[in-house]
Each structure stands twice: as structure tokens, then as C-alpha cells.
Coordinates of C-alpha atoms in Angstrom, one line a residue:
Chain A
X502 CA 51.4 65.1 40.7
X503 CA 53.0 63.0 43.4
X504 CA 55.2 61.4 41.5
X505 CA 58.8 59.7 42.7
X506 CA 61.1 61.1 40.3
X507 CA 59.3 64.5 41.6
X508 CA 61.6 64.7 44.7
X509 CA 64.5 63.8 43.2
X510 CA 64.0 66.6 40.5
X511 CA 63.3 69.3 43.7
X512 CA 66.1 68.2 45.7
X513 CA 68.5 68.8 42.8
X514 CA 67.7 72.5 43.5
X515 CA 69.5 72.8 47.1
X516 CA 72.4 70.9 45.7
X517 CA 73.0 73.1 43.3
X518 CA 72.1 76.4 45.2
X519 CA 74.7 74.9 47.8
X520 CA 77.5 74.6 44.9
X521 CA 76.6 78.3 44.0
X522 CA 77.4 79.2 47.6
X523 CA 80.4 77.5 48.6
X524 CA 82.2 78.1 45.6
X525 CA 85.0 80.7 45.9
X526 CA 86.0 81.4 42.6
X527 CA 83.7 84.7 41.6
X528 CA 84.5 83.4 37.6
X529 CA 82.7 80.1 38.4
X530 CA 80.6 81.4 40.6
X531 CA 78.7 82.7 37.7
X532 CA 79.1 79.6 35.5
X533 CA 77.5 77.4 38.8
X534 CA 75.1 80.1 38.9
X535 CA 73.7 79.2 35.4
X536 CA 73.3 75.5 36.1
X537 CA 71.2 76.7 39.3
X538 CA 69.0 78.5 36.6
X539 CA 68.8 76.0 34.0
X540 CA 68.0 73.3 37.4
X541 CA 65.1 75.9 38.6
X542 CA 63.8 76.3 35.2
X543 CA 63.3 72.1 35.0
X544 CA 61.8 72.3 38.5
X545 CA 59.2 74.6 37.6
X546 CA 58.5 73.0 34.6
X547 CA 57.8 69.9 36.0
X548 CA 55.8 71.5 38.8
X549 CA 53.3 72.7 35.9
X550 CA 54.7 76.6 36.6
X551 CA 55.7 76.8 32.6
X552 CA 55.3 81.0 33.0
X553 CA 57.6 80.9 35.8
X554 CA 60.0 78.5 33.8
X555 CA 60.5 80.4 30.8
X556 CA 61.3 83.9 33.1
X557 CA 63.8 82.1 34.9
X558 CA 65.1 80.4 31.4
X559 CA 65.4 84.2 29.8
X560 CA 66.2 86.9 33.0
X561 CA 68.1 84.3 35.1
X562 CA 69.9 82.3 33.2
X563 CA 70.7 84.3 30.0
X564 CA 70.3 88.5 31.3
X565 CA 71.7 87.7 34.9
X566 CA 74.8 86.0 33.9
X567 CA 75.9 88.6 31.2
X568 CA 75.1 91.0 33.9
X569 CA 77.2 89.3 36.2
X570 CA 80.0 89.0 34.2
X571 CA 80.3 92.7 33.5
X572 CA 80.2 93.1 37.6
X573 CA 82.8 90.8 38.4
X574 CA 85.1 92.5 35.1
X575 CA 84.6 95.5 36.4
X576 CA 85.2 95.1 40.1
X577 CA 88.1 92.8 40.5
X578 CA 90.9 94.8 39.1
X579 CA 93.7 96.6 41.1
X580 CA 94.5 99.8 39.0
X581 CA 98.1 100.3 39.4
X582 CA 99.4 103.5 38.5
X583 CA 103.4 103.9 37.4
X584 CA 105.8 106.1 35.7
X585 CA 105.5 106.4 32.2
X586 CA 109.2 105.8 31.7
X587 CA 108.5 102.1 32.9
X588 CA 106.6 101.4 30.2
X589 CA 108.4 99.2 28.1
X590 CA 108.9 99.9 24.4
X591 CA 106.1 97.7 23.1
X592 CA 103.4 98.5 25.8
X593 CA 104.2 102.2 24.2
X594 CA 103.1 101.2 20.6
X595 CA 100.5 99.1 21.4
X596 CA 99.3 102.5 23.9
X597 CA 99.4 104.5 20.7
X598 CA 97.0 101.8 18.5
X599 CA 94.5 101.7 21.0
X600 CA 94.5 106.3 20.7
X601 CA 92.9 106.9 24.2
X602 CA 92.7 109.7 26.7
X603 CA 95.1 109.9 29.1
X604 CA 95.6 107.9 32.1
X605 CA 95.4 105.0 29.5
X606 CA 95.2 101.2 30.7
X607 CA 97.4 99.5 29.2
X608 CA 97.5 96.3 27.7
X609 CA 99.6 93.5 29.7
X610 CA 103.0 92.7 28.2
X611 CA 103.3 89.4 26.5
X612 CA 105.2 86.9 29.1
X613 CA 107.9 85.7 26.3
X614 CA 108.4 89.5 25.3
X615 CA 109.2 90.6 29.2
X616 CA 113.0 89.7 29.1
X617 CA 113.4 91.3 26.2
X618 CA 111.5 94.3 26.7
X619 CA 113.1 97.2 29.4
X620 CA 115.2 99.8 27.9
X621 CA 118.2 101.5 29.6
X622 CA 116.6 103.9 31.8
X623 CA 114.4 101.8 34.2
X624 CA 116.1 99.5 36.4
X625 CA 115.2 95.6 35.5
X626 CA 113.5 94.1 38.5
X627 CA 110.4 96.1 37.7
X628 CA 109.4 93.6 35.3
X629 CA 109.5 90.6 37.5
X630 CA 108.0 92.8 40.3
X631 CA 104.8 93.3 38.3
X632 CA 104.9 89.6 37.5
X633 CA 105.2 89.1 41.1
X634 CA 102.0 91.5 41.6
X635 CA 100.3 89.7 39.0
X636 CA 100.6 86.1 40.3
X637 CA 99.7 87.6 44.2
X638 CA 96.7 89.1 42.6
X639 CA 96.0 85.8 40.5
X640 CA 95.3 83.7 43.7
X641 CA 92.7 86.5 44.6
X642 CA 91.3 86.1 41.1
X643 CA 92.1 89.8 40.5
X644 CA 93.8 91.3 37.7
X645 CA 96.2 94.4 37.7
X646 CA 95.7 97.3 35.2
X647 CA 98.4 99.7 35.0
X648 CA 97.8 103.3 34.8
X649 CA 100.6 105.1 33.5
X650 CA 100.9 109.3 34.5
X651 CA 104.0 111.5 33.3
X652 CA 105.4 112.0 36.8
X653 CA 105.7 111.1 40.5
X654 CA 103.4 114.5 41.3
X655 CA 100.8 112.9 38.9
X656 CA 101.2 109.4 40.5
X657 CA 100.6 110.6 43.9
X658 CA 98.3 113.1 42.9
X659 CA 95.8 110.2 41.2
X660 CA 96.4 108.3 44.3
X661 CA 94.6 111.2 46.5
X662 CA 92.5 111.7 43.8
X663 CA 91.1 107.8 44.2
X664 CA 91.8 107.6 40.4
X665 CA 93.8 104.4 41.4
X666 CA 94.4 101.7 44.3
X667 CA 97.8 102.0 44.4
X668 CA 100.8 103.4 42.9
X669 CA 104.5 101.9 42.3
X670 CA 107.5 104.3 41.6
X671 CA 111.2 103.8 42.4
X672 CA 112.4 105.0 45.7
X673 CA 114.8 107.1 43.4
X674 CA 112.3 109.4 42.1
X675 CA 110.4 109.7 45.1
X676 CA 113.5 111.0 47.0
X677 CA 113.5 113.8 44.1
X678 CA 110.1 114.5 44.4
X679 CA 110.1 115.1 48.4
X680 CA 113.3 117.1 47.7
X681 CA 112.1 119.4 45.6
X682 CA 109.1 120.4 47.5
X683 CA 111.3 121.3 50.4
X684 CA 109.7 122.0 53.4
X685 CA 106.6 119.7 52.8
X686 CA 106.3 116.3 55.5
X687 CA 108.5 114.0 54.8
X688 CA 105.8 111.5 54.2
X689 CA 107.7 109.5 51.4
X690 CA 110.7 109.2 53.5
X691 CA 113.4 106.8 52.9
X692 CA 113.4 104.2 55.5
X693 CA 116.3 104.5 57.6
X694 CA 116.3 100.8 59.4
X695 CA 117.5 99.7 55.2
X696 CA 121.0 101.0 54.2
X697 CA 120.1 100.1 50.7
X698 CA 116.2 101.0 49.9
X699 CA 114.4 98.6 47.4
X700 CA 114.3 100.2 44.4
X701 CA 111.0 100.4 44.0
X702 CA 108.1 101.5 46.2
X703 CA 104.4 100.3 46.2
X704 CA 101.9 102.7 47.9
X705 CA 98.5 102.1 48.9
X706 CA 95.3 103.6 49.9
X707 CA 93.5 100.2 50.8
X708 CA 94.0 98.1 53.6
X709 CA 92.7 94.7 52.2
X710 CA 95.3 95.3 49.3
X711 CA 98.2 96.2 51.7
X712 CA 97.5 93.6 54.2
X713 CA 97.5 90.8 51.0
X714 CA 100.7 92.4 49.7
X715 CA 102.3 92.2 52.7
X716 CA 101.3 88.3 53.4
X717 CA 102.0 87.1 50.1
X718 CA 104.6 89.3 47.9
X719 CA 107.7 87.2 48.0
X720 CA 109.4 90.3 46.2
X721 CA 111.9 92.5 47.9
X722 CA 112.3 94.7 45.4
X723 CA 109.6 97.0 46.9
X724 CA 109.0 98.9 49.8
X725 CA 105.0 98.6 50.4
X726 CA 103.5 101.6 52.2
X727 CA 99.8 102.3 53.3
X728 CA 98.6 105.9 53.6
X729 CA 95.4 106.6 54.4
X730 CA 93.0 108.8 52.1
X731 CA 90.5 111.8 53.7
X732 CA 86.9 110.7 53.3
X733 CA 86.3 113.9 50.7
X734 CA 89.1 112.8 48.5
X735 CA 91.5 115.8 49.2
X736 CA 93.3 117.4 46.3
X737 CA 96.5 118.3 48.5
X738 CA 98.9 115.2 49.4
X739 CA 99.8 117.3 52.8
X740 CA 95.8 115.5 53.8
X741 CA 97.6 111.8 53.8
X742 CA 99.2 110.2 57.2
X743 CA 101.1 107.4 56.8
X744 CA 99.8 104.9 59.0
X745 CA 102.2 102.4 58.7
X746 CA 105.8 102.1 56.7
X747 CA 107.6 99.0 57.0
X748 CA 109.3 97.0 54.9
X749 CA 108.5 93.6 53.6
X750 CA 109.7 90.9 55.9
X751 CA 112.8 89.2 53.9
X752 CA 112.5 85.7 52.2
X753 CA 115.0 83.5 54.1
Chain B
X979 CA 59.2 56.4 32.0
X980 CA 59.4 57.0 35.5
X981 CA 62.2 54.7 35.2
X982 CA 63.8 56.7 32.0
X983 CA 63.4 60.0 34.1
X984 CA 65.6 58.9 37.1
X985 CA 68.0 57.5 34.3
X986 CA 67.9 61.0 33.6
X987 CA 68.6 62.5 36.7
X988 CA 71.3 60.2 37.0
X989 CA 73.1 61.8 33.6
X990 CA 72.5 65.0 35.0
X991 CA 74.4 64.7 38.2
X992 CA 77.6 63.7 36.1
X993 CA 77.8 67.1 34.8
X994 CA 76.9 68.8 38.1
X995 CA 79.6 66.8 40.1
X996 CA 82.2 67.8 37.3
X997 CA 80.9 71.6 37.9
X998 CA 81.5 71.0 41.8
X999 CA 85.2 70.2 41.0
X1000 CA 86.7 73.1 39.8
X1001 CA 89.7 73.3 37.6
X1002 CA 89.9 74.8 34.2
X1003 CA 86.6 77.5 33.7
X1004 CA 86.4 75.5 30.5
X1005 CA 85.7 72.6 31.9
X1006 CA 82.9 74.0 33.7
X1007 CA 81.7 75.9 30.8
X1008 CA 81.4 72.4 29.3
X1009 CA 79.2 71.0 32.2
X1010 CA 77.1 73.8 32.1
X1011 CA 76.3 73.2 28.5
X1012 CA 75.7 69.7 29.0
X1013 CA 74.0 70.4 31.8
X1014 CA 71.8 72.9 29.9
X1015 CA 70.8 70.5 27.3
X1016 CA 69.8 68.0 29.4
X1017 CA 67.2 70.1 31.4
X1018 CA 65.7 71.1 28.3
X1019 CA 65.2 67.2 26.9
X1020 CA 63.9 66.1 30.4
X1021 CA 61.4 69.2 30.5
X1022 CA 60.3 67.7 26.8
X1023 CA 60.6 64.1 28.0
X1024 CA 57.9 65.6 31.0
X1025 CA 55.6 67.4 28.6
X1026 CA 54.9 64.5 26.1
X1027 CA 54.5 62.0 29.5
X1028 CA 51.5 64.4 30.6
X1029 CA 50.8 65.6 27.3
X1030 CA 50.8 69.0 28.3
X1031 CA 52.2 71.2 25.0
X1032 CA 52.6 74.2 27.2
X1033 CA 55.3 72.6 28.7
X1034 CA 56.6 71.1 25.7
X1035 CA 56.4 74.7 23.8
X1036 CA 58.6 76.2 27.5
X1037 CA 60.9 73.3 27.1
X1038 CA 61.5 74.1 23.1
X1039 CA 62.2 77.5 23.6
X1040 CA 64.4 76.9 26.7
X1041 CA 66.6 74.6 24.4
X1042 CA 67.5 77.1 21.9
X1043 CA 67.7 80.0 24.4
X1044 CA 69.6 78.0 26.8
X1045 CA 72.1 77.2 23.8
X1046 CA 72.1 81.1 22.6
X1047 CA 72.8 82.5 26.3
X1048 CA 75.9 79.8 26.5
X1049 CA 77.3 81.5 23.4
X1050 CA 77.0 84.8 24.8
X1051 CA 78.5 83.5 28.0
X1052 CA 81.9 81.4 26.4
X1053 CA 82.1 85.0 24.4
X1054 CA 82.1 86.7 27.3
X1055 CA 84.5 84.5 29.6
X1056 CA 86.9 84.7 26.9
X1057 CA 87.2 88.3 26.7
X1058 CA 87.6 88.0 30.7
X1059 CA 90.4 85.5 30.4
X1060 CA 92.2 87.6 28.4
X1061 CA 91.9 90.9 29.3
Chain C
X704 CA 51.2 49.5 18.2
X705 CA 53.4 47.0 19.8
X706 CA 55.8 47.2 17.3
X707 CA 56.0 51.3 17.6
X708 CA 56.3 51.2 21.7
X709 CA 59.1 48.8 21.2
X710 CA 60.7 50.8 19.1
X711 CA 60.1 54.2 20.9
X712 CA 61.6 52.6 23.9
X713 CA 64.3 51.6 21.6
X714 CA 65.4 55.3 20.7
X715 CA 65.1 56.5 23.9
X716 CA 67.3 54.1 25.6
X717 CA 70.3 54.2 22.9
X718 CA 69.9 57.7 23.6
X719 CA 70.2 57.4 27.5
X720 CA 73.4 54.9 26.7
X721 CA 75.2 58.0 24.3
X722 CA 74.1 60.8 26.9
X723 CA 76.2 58.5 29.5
X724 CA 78.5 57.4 27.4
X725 CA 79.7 60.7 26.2
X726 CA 79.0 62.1 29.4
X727 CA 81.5 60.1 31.9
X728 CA 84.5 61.4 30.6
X729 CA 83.8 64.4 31.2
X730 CA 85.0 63.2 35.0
X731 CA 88.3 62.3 33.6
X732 CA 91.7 64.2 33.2
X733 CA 91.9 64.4 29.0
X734 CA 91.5 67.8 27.5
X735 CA 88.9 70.1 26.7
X736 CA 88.4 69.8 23.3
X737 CA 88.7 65.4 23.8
X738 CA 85.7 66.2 26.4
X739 CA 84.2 68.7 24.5
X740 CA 84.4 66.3 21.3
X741 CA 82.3 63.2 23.1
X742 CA 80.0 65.6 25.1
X743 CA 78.5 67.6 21.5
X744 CA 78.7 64.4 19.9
X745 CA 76.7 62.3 22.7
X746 CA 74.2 65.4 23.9
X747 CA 73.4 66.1 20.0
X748 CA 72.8 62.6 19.0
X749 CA 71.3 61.2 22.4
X750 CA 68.9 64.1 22.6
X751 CA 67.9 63.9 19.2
X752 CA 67.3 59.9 19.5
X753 CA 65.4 60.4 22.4
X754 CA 62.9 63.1 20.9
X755 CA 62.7 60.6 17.9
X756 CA 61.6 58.2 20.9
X757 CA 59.2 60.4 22.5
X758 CA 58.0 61.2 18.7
X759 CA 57.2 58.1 18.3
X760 CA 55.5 57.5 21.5
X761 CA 52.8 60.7 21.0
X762 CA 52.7 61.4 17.4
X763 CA 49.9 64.7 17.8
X764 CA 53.1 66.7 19.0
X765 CA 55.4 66.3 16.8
X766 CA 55.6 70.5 15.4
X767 CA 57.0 71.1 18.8
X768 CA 59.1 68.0 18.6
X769 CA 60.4 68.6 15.1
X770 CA 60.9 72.2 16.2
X771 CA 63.2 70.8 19.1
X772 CA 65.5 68.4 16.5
X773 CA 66.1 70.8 14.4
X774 CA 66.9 73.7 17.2
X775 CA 69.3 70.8 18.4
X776 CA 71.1 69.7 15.6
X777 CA 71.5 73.6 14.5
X778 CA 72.4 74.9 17.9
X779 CA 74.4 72.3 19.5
X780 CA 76.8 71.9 16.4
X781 CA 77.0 75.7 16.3
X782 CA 77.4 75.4 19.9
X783 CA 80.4 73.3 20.0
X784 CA 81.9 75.0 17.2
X785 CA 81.9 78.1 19.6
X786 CA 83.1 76.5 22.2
X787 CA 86.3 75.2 20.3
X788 CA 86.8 78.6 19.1
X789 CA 86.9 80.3 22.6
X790 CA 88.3 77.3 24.9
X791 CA 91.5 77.3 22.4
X792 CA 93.9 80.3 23.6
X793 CA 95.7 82.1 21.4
X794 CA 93.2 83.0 18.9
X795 CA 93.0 86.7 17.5
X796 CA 90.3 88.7 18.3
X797 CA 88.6 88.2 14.5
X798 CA 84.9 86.3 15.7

């Protein structure tokens, strides 16, 4: 059993346990974490375990990895909600194919369809604001789903509600909104250090999400705003204190 | 064939060094499925040195299951990609 | 005798010179499908010429090693095929 090529065989096992650590990238993470399977599977082999080999063969190699996969799908996404008058005109149709209940995710526009796409009624930088999102998010090997609701009530509503991360509406609408409800804190407010507001606004209930927002966006078409969210997931919006409203720092 | 097996080894840390490197997830996909094959021939290449068949019979099925989970896998990555 | 070991040690080092020959470029910068062209091409054949070798060398366990040929010339090519398919973007969802 003591043969040389023995120790080589076993010492390929660290090595590859060692990729599977220091690798950053969740998507091959799980690919690296294969090769440590089909390595541990040789290593018992050869050590006479043939038992052991085959389990780590079937559960770790094949059942982990698909398990995986689903895990890291399901976990790094941002769910954006927005207005459903952003929507552009082929997001809408493709919506109406895939006939499901509402908040629907909705499919990411095509990048050669974008220019073409906005109608009259939203203002054009939201495009190239999500595309800004987007290629933030990217570096952070997270994607963006959008979430669209009928309304600015319904958008900050599904905030409290933790039915999404964050939420992006113009500045426009949310003036309306606070307006209308009169009396209720100003917790929307317009900032008053900008004499013309970005036109759009991106709330927040996460730190981690605001704090990489607010290193990397290089947009200024949004305002980015944290609020933070009661433990018991309040159904009133009155529950939310702003802990921070500032703008994004201008590109030089 | 001590000497074939550490030829081996040698071929199997060409696909683990391109794995290290990441660029495209293809590319890695590739290395794994090289590297996933090669395993499998070198747990055969063991089995008929001892002449052991339970290893050889292990090493058999980890060759086609190895190659059935990668499917699964470049299936699955490729709904994540473009999602 | 002889003339088997010889030739046993034949197989299996042609197929040691295809895995490494289809195996180093994956290290270089070409695309997937060039890599992924030399790597099913070198693993199917280089495997398959070193079972042959091993074949040769202990003859009493050759179901198992017939099994494993055929497992590798089925599954690989099917394999790579797969591969192809999901590496190249743009595809519709019909597989």
C-alpha cells in the first residue's frame, strides 16, 4: 500500500479543497467544488475505500452540485420592485406569455432592444439606470429581478412588507404620493441640499445593498435612500425611520 | 506503471491549474469534465494494477455517472447564465 | 507474452501522448469550442487507448473494461455534444 504515486494522489486533495476555498466566484465555486469531489472519489479509490468512493461519486459530486446551484439561483438576486408604467412595451407582452400572478418577475429586456424600447410617459434615463444596477450587481455576481406593482402605495407597501430589497420610483411620483396622504412624516421628502432632484429614487431596506450602491453606482440619476424595516415586518409605512438620505456623491 | 500513474497525475494538474484561473465558467466547465474523466481512467488504471474488480466495478460506474452529473450541471449553469 | 506487454505498453503510452496533447491547450487563449474540440477528441480517444492497453495487460477483466469503452465512447461524444449546445449563447430554449 505504500506506494509513491500514493502521496502524490492524497496531496492533490488539499490543493483542490484550497482552490474551493479561495475562489470568490459562488458560480465557480460550485464547478471547483465538483473537481474536489471527482479528486476525493480517486483518493478513496486508490486507498481501497471503493464504498466510500462511489457515495462521494453519486451525493457529492452529482446531488450536491444540483443542490447547490439551486442555492446560489435562489439567493443572489436583488428583487427590485418599480412602477408598472416603466415597463417598457415588450417586457409587457412577454409579462402577458409567461400568465403569472401578480407581482410578476419579469424577464430582462434584450440589450439591442433598450434604445428602442421606452414610450412617452417614463422619462429615458431609467433604462440606462437599471443597466447601471445591473453591471453594479454583476461585479457582485448578483442579478436584479424587477417586480413590477400598480402604484407608489404598492411599491412602498411591498418594501415594508419584505416582498422586495429595494424599490426604484421617480422622485415625481413620490412627491404625489407624500402629498396626498397629508399629514403623514415626510419620510420621502425631497432633498433640499439638490435644486433639481434626480429623477429617480432607489430605496432600500438593506444595508449591504445600500452601502454597495453607494460605493459603486456611477449613476446620478438616482437618489439612493436606506430605511430601516421593524423586526415584525410592519404593515404601516409610518413604522420606517429613515436612517440616512443623501445623495450619491457626483462623478467629477 | 508506477511511472504511467505519475504521468497521470501530471495530465490531471493541467486541468486543475486551468480551473484555478478563472475566466469564462465555460472554460472551467471544460476542466471539470476533463478533469472528471481522467479520475475515472486512473481509478481503472489502479484497479487492473492490483487486480481488484471492486474497484474497477466503482471506477466504471463513476465514469458514466461522473459524465451524466456534468450534463445535468452544463444544463443547469446555462439556465443560470441566462436567467 | 512479450509481444502483448509491448504492445499494452504501446496503447497506453499513445494514450498518455493524446490526453496531453489535447489537454495543453486548454491553458491557452482560443475559444471554447477550439478547446472543447481537442479536449473530447484527446480524453475519448486517450482513455479508450489506454483501457485497450490495460485490456491487454489483464485479459480476465475485460466485461468491466468493455463496459468502460463503451460508457466512454457513448458518454463523452454525447457529452461534448452537450457541451457545444449550452457553451454557445444564443440558443432557444428547445433541448
Amino acid at each position: 500500500m505504500t506506494d509513491s504515486y500514493l502521496y502524490i494522489i492524497v496531496a492533490l486533495m488539499p490543493l483542490s479543497a484550497a482552490m474551493l476555498v479561495f475562489q470568490t466566484n459562488p458560480y465557480h465555486a460550485l464547478i471547483i467544488r465538483g473537481v474536489l469531489g471527482a479528486m476525493s472519489a480517486l483518493i478513496y479509490a486508490v486507498l481501497g475505500a471503493a464504498d466510500v468512493a462511489l457515495t462521494e461519486a453519486l451525493v457529492g459530486t452529482m446531488l450536491a452540485i444540483t443542490l447547490y446551484a439551486v442555492a446560489v439561483r435562489s439567493s443572489m438576486v436583488m428583487r427590485l420592485g418599480i412602477l408598472k408604467d416603466y415597463l417598457s412595451d415588450h417586457i409587457k407582452e412577454k409579462d402577458q406569455q409567461k400568465d403569472q400572478p401578480t407581482p410578476e418577475p419579469v424577464l430582462e429586456p434584450a440589450p439591442a432592444e433598450e434604445t428602442v424600447a421606452s414610450s412617452a410617459q417614463p422619462p429615458p434615463p431609467f433604462e440606462t439606470l437599471l443597466s447601471d444596477l445591473r453591471t453594479v450587481f454583476r461585479r457582485h455576481h448578483m442579478r436584479i429581478e424587477l417586480y413590477a406593482y400598480a402604484d407608489s402605495e404598492a411599491l412602498q407597501q411591498a418594501l415594508m412588507d419584505r416582498d422586495v430589497h429595494a424599490i426604484c420610483l421617480p422622485t415625481a411620483a413620490l412627491q404625489e404620493a407624500v402629498s396626498a396622504q397629508g399629514d403623514r412624516e415626510s419620510l420621502y421628502r425631497k432633498p433640499d441640499w439638490q435644486s433639481e432632484p434626480a429623477p429617480y429614487q432607489t430605496i432600500t431596506r438593506l444595508r449591504r445593498l445600500y452601502d454597495i450602491m453607494n460605493a459603486e453606482l456611477a449613476s446620478s440619476s438616482t437618489t439612493l435612500t436606506l430605511t430601516a424595516v421593524g423586526r415584525s415586518a410592519p404593515t404601516s409605512v409610518s413604522h420606517a425611520i429613515p436612517v440616512s438620505v443623501q445623495p450619491l456623491e457626483e462623478q467629477p | 506503471m508506477t511511472l504511467v500513474l505519475i504521468a497521470m497525475i501530471l495530465a490531471l494538474l493541467i486541468p486543475m491549474c486551468e480551473a484555478w484561473k478563472d475566466e469564462d465558467i465555460w472554460q472551467t466547465m471544460l476542466a471539470f469534465a476533463s478533469i472528471a474523466t481522467k479520475t475515472s481512467v486512473m481509478i481503472l488504471v489502479v484497479s487492473v494494477l492490483r487486480d481488484d474488480w471492486m474497484i474497477g466495478v466503482v471506477g466504471v460506474i463513476i465514469l458514466s455517472v461522473g459524465n451524466a452529473a456534468l450534463m445535468l450541471l452544463a444544463h443547469v449553469i446555462k439556465r443560470l447564465s441566462e436567467a | 507474452m512479450d509481444l502483448i506487454s509491448v504492445l499494452s505498453y504501446l496503447c497506453i503510452g499513445g494514450g498518455l501522448v493524446f490526453w496531453f496533447w489535447g489537454t495543453f491547450p486548454l491553458l491557452g487563449k482560443r475559444s471554447v469550442l477550439f478547446k472543447l474540440h481537442t479536449l473530447s477528441v484527446a480524453d475519448t480517444l486517450g482513455s479508450m487507448a489506454i483501457v485497450v492497453g490495460l485490456l491487454l495487460r489483464i485479459p480476465n477483466e475485460w466485461p468491466l473494461l468493455l463496459l468502460a469503452i463503451i460508457s466512454l465512447a457513448l458518454w463523452n461524444t454525447v457529452l461534448g455534444y452537450v457541451l457545444a449546445y449550452c457553451s454557445s449563447p444564443g440558443s432557444e430554449n428547445d433541448g
